[in-house]
CSV table of C-alpha atoms and ligand atoms in Angstrom, one decimal:
chain,number,residue,atom,x,y,z
A,1415,MET,CA,278.3,212.0,43.3
A,1416,PRO,CA,278.7,212.8,47.0
A,1417,ILE,CA,275.1,212.2,47.9
A,1418,TYR,CA,275.0,214.5,50.9
A,1419,GLN,CA,275.1,217.3,48.3
A,1420,SER,CA,271.9,216.0,46.6
A,1421,ARG,CA,268.9,218.3,46.7
A,1422,SER,CA,266.5,215.3,46.2
A,1423,PRO,CA,265.7,215.0,50.0
A,1424,ILE,CA,264.6,218.7,50.0
A,1425,ILE,CA,262.3,218.2,47.0
A,1426,HIS,CA,260.7,214.9,48.1
A,1427,ASN,CA,260.4,215.8,51.8
A,1428,TYR,CA,258.7,219.1,50.7
A,1429,TRP,CA,256.1,217.2,48.7
A,1430,ILE,CA,255.7,214.5,51.4
A,1431,LYS,CA,254.8,217.2,53.8
A,1432,ALA,CA,252.7,219.2,51.3
A,1433,TYR,CA,250.6,216.1,50.3
A,1434,GLY,CA,250.3,214.8,53.9
A,1435,ILE,CA,252.1,211.5,53.1
A,1436,ASN,CA,253.4,209.4,56.0
A,1437,GLY,CA,256.9,208.9,54.9
A,1438,ALA,CA,260.4,210.3,54.6
A,1439,TYR,CA,263.2,210.6,52.0
A,1440,GLY,CA,266.8,210.1,53.2
A,1441,HIS,CA,270.3,209.7,52.0
A,1442,PHE,CA,271.9,206.2,51.9
A,1443,PRO,CA,275.6,206.2,50.8
A,1444,VAL,CA,276.2,202.8,49.4
A,1445,GLN,CA,279.6,201.4,48.4
A,1446,PRO,CA,279.8,199.7,44.9
A,1447,ASP,CA,280.2,196.2,46.5
A,1448,ASN,CA,277.0,196.7,48.4
A,1449,VAL,CA,274.6,197.8,45.7
A,1450,ALA,CA,272.9,194.4,45.2
A,1451,ASP,CA,272.3,194.0,49.0
A,1452,ALA,CA,271.0,197.6,49.3
A,1453,ILE,CA,268.6,197.1,46.4
A,1454,ARG,CA,267.4,193.7,47.8
A,1455,GLY,CA,266.9,195.6,51.1
A,1456,LEU,CA,264.3,197.9,49.5
A,1457,ARG,CA,261.9,195.0,49.3
A,1458,ALA,CA,262.7,193.7,52.8
A,1459,LEU,CA,262.3,197.1,54.4
A,1460,GLY,CA,259.0,197.7,52.6
A,1461,LEU,CA,260.2,201.0,51.0
A,1462,ALA,CA,258.4,202.6,48.0
A,1463,GLY,CA,261.6,203.0,46.1
A,1464,CYS,CA,264.7,205.2,45.8
A,1465,ASN,CA,266.8,207.3,43.5
A,1466,ILE,CA,270.1,205.9,42.2
A,1467,THR,CA,272.9,208.2,41.4
A,1468,LEU,CA,276.5,207.9,40.1
A,1469,PRO,CA,278.3,205.6,40.2
A,1470,HIS,CA,275.4,203.1,40.5
A,1471,LYS,CA,273.2,204.2,37.6
A,1472,LEU,CA,274.4,201.3,35.4
A,1473,ALA,CA,275.3,198.7,38.1
A,1474,ALA,CA,271.7,198.7,39.4
A,1475,MET,CA,270.1,197.9,36.0
A,1476,PRO,CA,270.6,194.1,36.0
A,1477,LEU,CA,269.1,194.0,39.5
A,1478,MET,CA,265.7,195.2,38.2
A,1479,ASP,CA,262.8,192.9,37.4
A,1480,THR,CA,261.6,195.3,34.7
A,1481,LEU,CA,263.1,198.4,33.0
A,1482,THR,CA,260.9,201.0,31.4
A,1483,PRO,CA,261.4,201.5,27.7
A,1484,MET,CA,263.0,204.9,28.4
A,1485,ALA,CA,265.5,203.3,31.0
A,1486,LYS,CA,266.4,200.7,28.4
A,1487,ARG,CA,267.1,203.5,25.8
A,1488,MET,CA,269.1,205.5,28.3
A,1489,GLY,CA,271.1,202.5,29.4
A,1490,ALA,CA,271.0,203.8,32.9
A,1491,ILE,CA,268.4,204.2,35.7
A,1492,ASN,CA,268.0,207.0,38.2
A,1493,CYS,CA,264.9,205.8,40.0
A,1494,ILE,CA,263.6,202.4,41.4
A,1495,VAL,CA,260.0,201.8,42.1
A,1496,VAL,CA,259.1,198.9,44.4
A,1497,GLY,CA,255.7,197.3,43.4
A,1498,GLU,CA,253.3,196.0,46.0
A,1499,ASP,CA,254.5,192.4,45.3
A,1500,GLY,CA,258.2,193.5,45.6
A,1501,HIS,CA,258.6,193.8,41.9
A,1502,LEU,CA,261.4,196.3,41.1
A,1503,THR,CA,261.1,198.6,38.1
A,1504,GLY,CA,264.0,200.8,36.9
A,1505,HIS,CA,263.1,204.2,35.5
A,1506,ASN,CA,265.1,207.0,34.0
A,1507,ASN,CA,263.5,210.4,34.4
A,1508,ASP,CA,266.4,212.7,33.6
A,1509,GLY,CA,265.2,213.3,30.0
A,1510,PHE,CA,261.7,214.1,31.1
A,1511,GLY,CA,263.2,216.6,33.6
A,1512,TYR,CA,265.2,218.2,30.9
A,1513,ILE,CA,262.4,218.6,28.4
A,1514,GLN,CA,260.0,219.8,31.1
A,1515,SER,CA,262.6,222.5,32.1
A,1516,LEU,CA,262.3,223.9,28.6
A,1517,ARG,CA,258.5,223.7,28.6
A,1518,ASP,CA,258.4,225.5,32.0
A,1519,GLU,CA,260.2,228.4,30.2
A,1520,ASP,CA,257.7,228.4,27.4
A,1521,PRO,CA,254.9,225.8,27.1
A,1522,ASN,CA,255.1,226.2,23.3
A,1523,TRP,CA,258.8,225.3,23.1
A,1524,ARG,CA,259.3,222.8,20.3
A,1525,ALA,CA,262.2,220.4,19.6
A,1526,ASP,CA,261.7,220.7,15.9
A,1527,LYS,CA,262.2,224.5,15.7
A,1528,GLY,CA,265.7,224.0,14.2
A,1529,PRO,CA,269.1,222.3,14.7
A,1530,ILE,CA,270.1,221.6,18.3
A,1531,VAL,CA,273.8,221.7,19.3
A,1532,VAL,CA,274.7,219.4,22.2
A,1533,LEU,CA,278.1,219.8,23.7
A,1534,GLY,CA,279.3,216.8,25.8
A,1535,ALA,CA,278.8,213.1,25.5
A,1536,GLY,CA,278.6,211.8,29.1
A,1537,GLY,CA,275.5,210.3,30.9
A,1538,ALA,CA,273.7,213.7,31.0
A,1539,ALA,CA,274.3,214.3,27.3
A,1540,ARG,CA,272.9,210.9,26.5
A,1541,ALA,CA,269.7,211.5,28.5
A,1542,VAL,CA,269.3,214.9,26.8
A,1543,VAL,CA,269.9,213.7,23.3
A,1544,ILE,CA,267.4,210.8,23.7
A,1545,ALA,CA,264.8,213.1,25.2
A,1546,LEU,CA,265.3,215.6,22.4
A,1547,ILE,CA,264.8,212.8,19.8
A,1548,GLU,CA,261.6,211.6,21.6
A,1549,ALA,CA,260.4,215.2,21.8
A,1550,GLY,CA,260.6,215.4,18.0
A,1551,ALA,CA,264.0,217.0,17.3
A,1552,THR,CA,264.8,217.0,13.6
A,1553,SER,CA,268.5,217.7,13.8
A,1554,VAL,CA,271.0,217.2,16.6
A,1555,ARG,CA,274.7,218.3,16.2
A,1556,LEU,CA,276.7,216.4,18.8
A,1557,LEU,CA,280.2,217.6,19.7
A,1558,ASN,CA,282.5,216.3,22.4
A,1559,ARG,CA,286.1,217.0,23.3
A,1560,THR,CA,286.7,213.2,22.8
A,1561,ARG,CA,285.1,212.6,19.5
A,1562,THR,CA,285.0,208.8,19.9
A,1563,THR,CA,282.7,209.1,22.9
A,1564,ALA,CA,280.3,211.2,20.9
A,1565,GLU,CA,280.4,208.6,18.1
A,1566,ARG,CA,279.6,205.9,20.6
A,1567,LEU,CA,276.7,207.9,22.0
A,1568,ALA,CA,275.3,208.5,18.5
A,1569,GLU,CA,275.5,204.8,17.5
A,1570,GLY,CA,272.1,203.3,17.4
A,1571,LEU,CA,270.3,206.6,17.9
A,1572,ALA,CA,268.3,208.3,15.2
A,1573,PRO,CA,270.2,209.4,12.0
A,1574,ILE,CA,269.3,213.0,12.9
A,1575,VAL,CA,272.2,212.9,15.4
A,1576,GLU,CA,275.3,214.0,13.6
A,1577,VAL,CA,278.8,214.1,15.2
A,1578,HIS,CA,280.9,217.2,14.6
A,1579,GLU,CA,284.5,218.0,15.5
A,1580,TRP,CA,285.0,219.7,18.8
A,1581,SER,CA,287.2,222.3,17.1
A,1582,GLN,CA,284.2,223.2,14.8
A,1583,ARG,CA,281.9,224.1,17.7
A,1584,GLN,CA,281.8,227.8,16.7
A,1585,GLU,CA,280.6,226.8,13.2
A,1586,ALA,CA,278.2,224.3,14.5
A,1587,LEU,CA,276.2,227.1,16.2
A,1588,ARG,CA,275.2,228.5,12.8
A,1589,GLY,CA,271.4,228.3,12.3
A,1590,ALA,CA,270.9,226.5,15.6
A,1591,ALA,CA,267.7,227.0,17.6
A,1592,LEU,CA,269.1,225.6,20.9
A,1593,LEU,CA,272.6,225.2,22.4
A,1594,VAL,CA,272.9,222.7,25.3
A,1595,ASN,CA,276.0,222.5,27.5
A,1596,ALA,CA,276.1,219.0,28.8
A,1597,THR,CA,279.8,219.1,29.7
A,1598,SER,CA,281.1,219.8,33.2
A,1599,GLN,CA,282.8,223.1,32.0
A,1600,GLY,CA,281.4,226.1,33.8
A,1601,MET,CA,280.6,224.1,36.9
A,1602,TYR,CA,281.8,225.6,40.2
A,1603,GLY,CA,285.5,225.0,40.4
A,1604,GLN,CA,285.9,224.2,36.7
A,1605,GLU,CA,287.0,226.4,33.8
A,1606,PRO,CA,284.3,228.1,31.8
A,1607,LEU,CA,283.1,226.4,28.6
A,1608,ASP,CA,285.4,227.6,25.8
A,1609,ILE,CA,283.0,228.9,23.2
A,1610,GLN,CA,281.9,232.2,21.7
A,1611,LEU,CA,278.3,232.8,20.9
A,1612,ASP,CA,278.8,235.2,17.9
A,1613,THR,CA,277.7,232.6,15.4
A,1614,LEU,CA,274.5,231.6,17.3
A,1615,PRO,CA,271.3,233.1,15.8
A,1616,ALA,CA,269.8,235.9,18.0
A,1617,ASP,CA,266.6,233.9,18.7
A,1618,ALA,CA,268.3,230.7,19.8
A,1619,TRP,CA,268.0,229.4,23.4
A,1620,VAL,CA,271.0,228.5,25.5
A,1621,SER,CA,270.6,225.8,28.1
A,1622,ASP,CA,273.2,224.7,30.6
A,1623,LEU,CA,272.6,221.5,32.6
A,1624,ILE,CA,274.8,222.8,35.4
A,1625,TYR,CA,273.0,224.3,38.4
A,1626,VAL,CA,276.0,225.1,40.6
A,1627,PRO,CA,276.4,228.0,39.9
A,1628,LEU,CA,272.9,228.8,38.7
A,1629,GLU,CA,274.4,231.3,36.2
A,1630,THR,CA,277.4,229.8,34.5
A,1631,PRO,CA,279.7,232.0,32.4
A,1632,LEU,CA,277.9,230.5,29.3
A,1633,LEU,CA,274.5,231.6,30.6
A,1634,ALA,CA,275.8,235.0,31.5
A,1635,ALA,CA,277.2,235.5,28.0
A,1636,ALA,CA,273.9,234.2,26.5
A,1637,GLN,CA,271.8,236.6,28.6
A,1638,ALA,CA,274.1,239.5,27.6
A,1639,ARG,CA,273.4,238.7,24.0
A,1640,GLY,CA,269.6,238.5,24.6
A,1641,HIS,CA,269.2,234.7,24.3
A,1642,ARG,CA,266.7,232.8,26.5
A,1643,ALA,CA,269.0,231.2,29.1
A,1644,VAL,CA,267.9,228.1,31.0
A,1645,ASN,CA,269.9,226.6,33.9
A,1646,GLY,CA,270.0,223.0,35.1
A,1647,LEU,CA,267.8,223.6,38.2
A,1648,GLY,CA,264.6,222.8,36.3
A,1649,MET,CA,265.9,219.5,35.0
A,1650,LEU,CA,266.9,218.6,38.6
A,1651,ILE,CA,263.5,219.5,40.0
A,1652,ASN,CA,261.3,218.1,37.2
A,1653,GLN,CA,263.0,214.7,37.1
A,1654,ALA,CA,261.6,214.2,40.6
A,1655,ILE,CA,257.9,214.6,39.5
A,1656,PRO,CA,257.4,211.2,37.9
A,1657,ALA,CA,259.5,209.5,40.6
A,1658,PHE,CA,257.3,211.0,43.4
A,1659,GLU,CA,254.1,210.1,41.5
A,1660,ALA,CA,255.3,206.5,41.0
A,1661,TRP,CA,256.1,206.0,44.7
A,1662,PHE,CA,253.2,207.8,46.3
A,1663,GLY,CA,250.4,208.0,43.6
A,1664,VAL,CA,250.3,211.9,43.6
A,1665,ARG,CA,251.5,214.0,40.8
A,1666,PRO,CA,253.3,216.8,42.7
A,1667,HIS,CA,253.6,220.5,41.8
A,1668,VAL,CA,256.7,222.6,41.7
A,1669,THR,CA,255.9,225.7,43.8
A,1670,PRO,CA,257.8,228.9,44.1
A,1671,GLU,CA,258.3,227.9,47.8
A,1672,LEU,CA,260.0,224.7,46.8
A,1673,LYS,CA,262.3,226.5,44.4
A,1674,GLN,CA,263.1,229.0,47.2
A,1675,GLN,CA,264.0,226.2,49.6
A,1676,ILE,CA,266.4,224.7,47.0
A,1677,LEU,CA,267.9,228.0,46.1
A,1678,ALA,CA,268.5,228.7,49.8
A,1679,THR,CA,271.0,225.7,49.8
A,1680,PHE,CA,273.3,227.3,47.2
B,1117,NAP,P1,280.3,213.0,32.6
B,1117,NAP,O1,279.6,211.7,32.2
B,1117,NAP,O2,281.5,213.0,33.5
B,1117,NAP,O3,280.6,213.8,31.3
B,1117,NAP,C1,281.4,215.0,31.3
B,1117,NAP,C2,281.4,215.6,29.9
B,1117,NAP,O4,282.2,216.9,30.1
B,1117,NAP,C3,282.1,214.8,28.9
B,1117,NAP,O5,281.5,214.9,27.7
B,1117,NAP,C4,283.5,215.4,28.9
B,1117,NAP,O6,284.2,215.2,27.6
B,1117,NAP,C5,283.2,216.9,29.1
B,1117,NAP,N1,284.4,217.6,29.6
B,1117,NAP,C6,285.0,217.5,30.7
B,1117,NAP,N2,286.1,218.3,30.8
B,1117,NAP,C7,286.1,219.0,29.6
B,1117,NAP,C8,286.9,220.1,29.1
B,1117,NAP,N3,287.9,220.6,29.8
B,1117,NAP,N4,286.6,220.6,27.9
B,1117,NAP,C9,285.5,220.1,27.2
B,1117,NAP,N5,284.7,219.1,27.6
B,1117,NAP,C10,285.0,218.6,28.8
B,1117,NAP,O7,279.2,214.0,33.4
B,1117,NAP,P2,277.6,213.9,33.2
B,1117,NAP,O8,277.0,213.1,34.3
B,1117,NAP,O9,277.3,213.7,31.8
B,1117,NAP,O10,277.3,215.5,33.6
B,1117,NAP,C11,277.6,216.5,32.8
B,1117,NAP,C12,277.1,217.9,33.4
B,1117,NAP,O11,275.7,217.8,33.5
B,1117,NAP,C13,277.7,218.1,34.8
B,1117,NAP,O12,278.0,219.5,34.8
B,1117,NAP,C14,276.5,217.8,35.7
B,1117,NAP,O13,276.5,218.6,36.8
B,1117,NAP,C15,275.3,218.2,34.8
B,1117,NAP,N6,274.1,217.4,35.2
B,1117,NAP,C16,273.0,218.1,35.5
B,1117,NAP,C17,271.8,217.4,35.9
B,1117,NAP,C18,270.6,218.2,36.2
B,1117,NAP,O14,269.7,217.6,36.8
B,1117,NAP,N7,270.6,219.5,36.0
B,1117,NAP,C19,271.8,216.0,35.8
B,1117,NAP,C20,273.0,215.3,35.4
B,1117,NAP,C21,274.1,216.0,35.1
B,1117,NAP,P3,285.2,214.0,27.4
B,1117,NAP,O15,284.4,212.9,27.0
B,1117,NAP,O16,286.2,214.5,26.4
B,1117,NAP,O17,285.9,213.7,28.7
């Protein structure tokens, strides 16, 4: 990801100011050959930690002293916390961010309300599927254009994750309580996701991990049919909460002003 497009500095610098912390959050573009040096440098510079984004989410893992159980399950990290003794812990907060984005919509949202259809099988889909299992999902239908990638993702996860054919995505929506788009389709500059919602029950939620644009064609279609439509902004903002808390010891709040500052960048 081109890190200058990241909204993380806006989020963390907003909280740093709001909580009166003497610090700053910045961008550091790091070439793949320099990841190990950059991470060793965290200790040397006395930093509290950092986020890690693509393409370093996997390469950084063996450089950690400890991985949280969630980071191990996800097989990738998005956050490093430097302990007082220089101990490096790798975290993955993407799944937390996703579930919290649904609970922000409705605190009573439950993962076990009915089958959940997840489209896509990349890194984001992996985070979402694992988070849904942890949140108590009882049935996940996983579909990806490249079926073998979905099968690899499902391997070793709970048996509640069933891989379906991409060509059957219309049928897979029958009886579902939640549809998740974890593909890149619908993102700014990409084709819309090729799916009709006619077979989706009227009370199902539709969530798109994409946040550029905030309203993808999928979410617009969902809203037109009266579904609860959730974009990817909540996942992005909420994954920052546990990171900030681990670095600075304060559990931060997402305020309307913070959301406004982020929306102003689109
Ligand atoms: P990724 O690893 O590159 O995965 C991309 C997925 O999209 C794959 O499953 C791929 O299927 C599928 N795909 C690509 N082109 C397609 C097409 N023409 N038709 C159908 N499927 C297609 O990406 P990722 O990191 O998982 O990210 C996926 C999405 O989540 C992106 O839009 C990203 O912006 C979003 N995201 C949001 C957040 C957030 O905080 N809100 C965090 C992470 C990611 P194949 O396997 O067949 O190629």
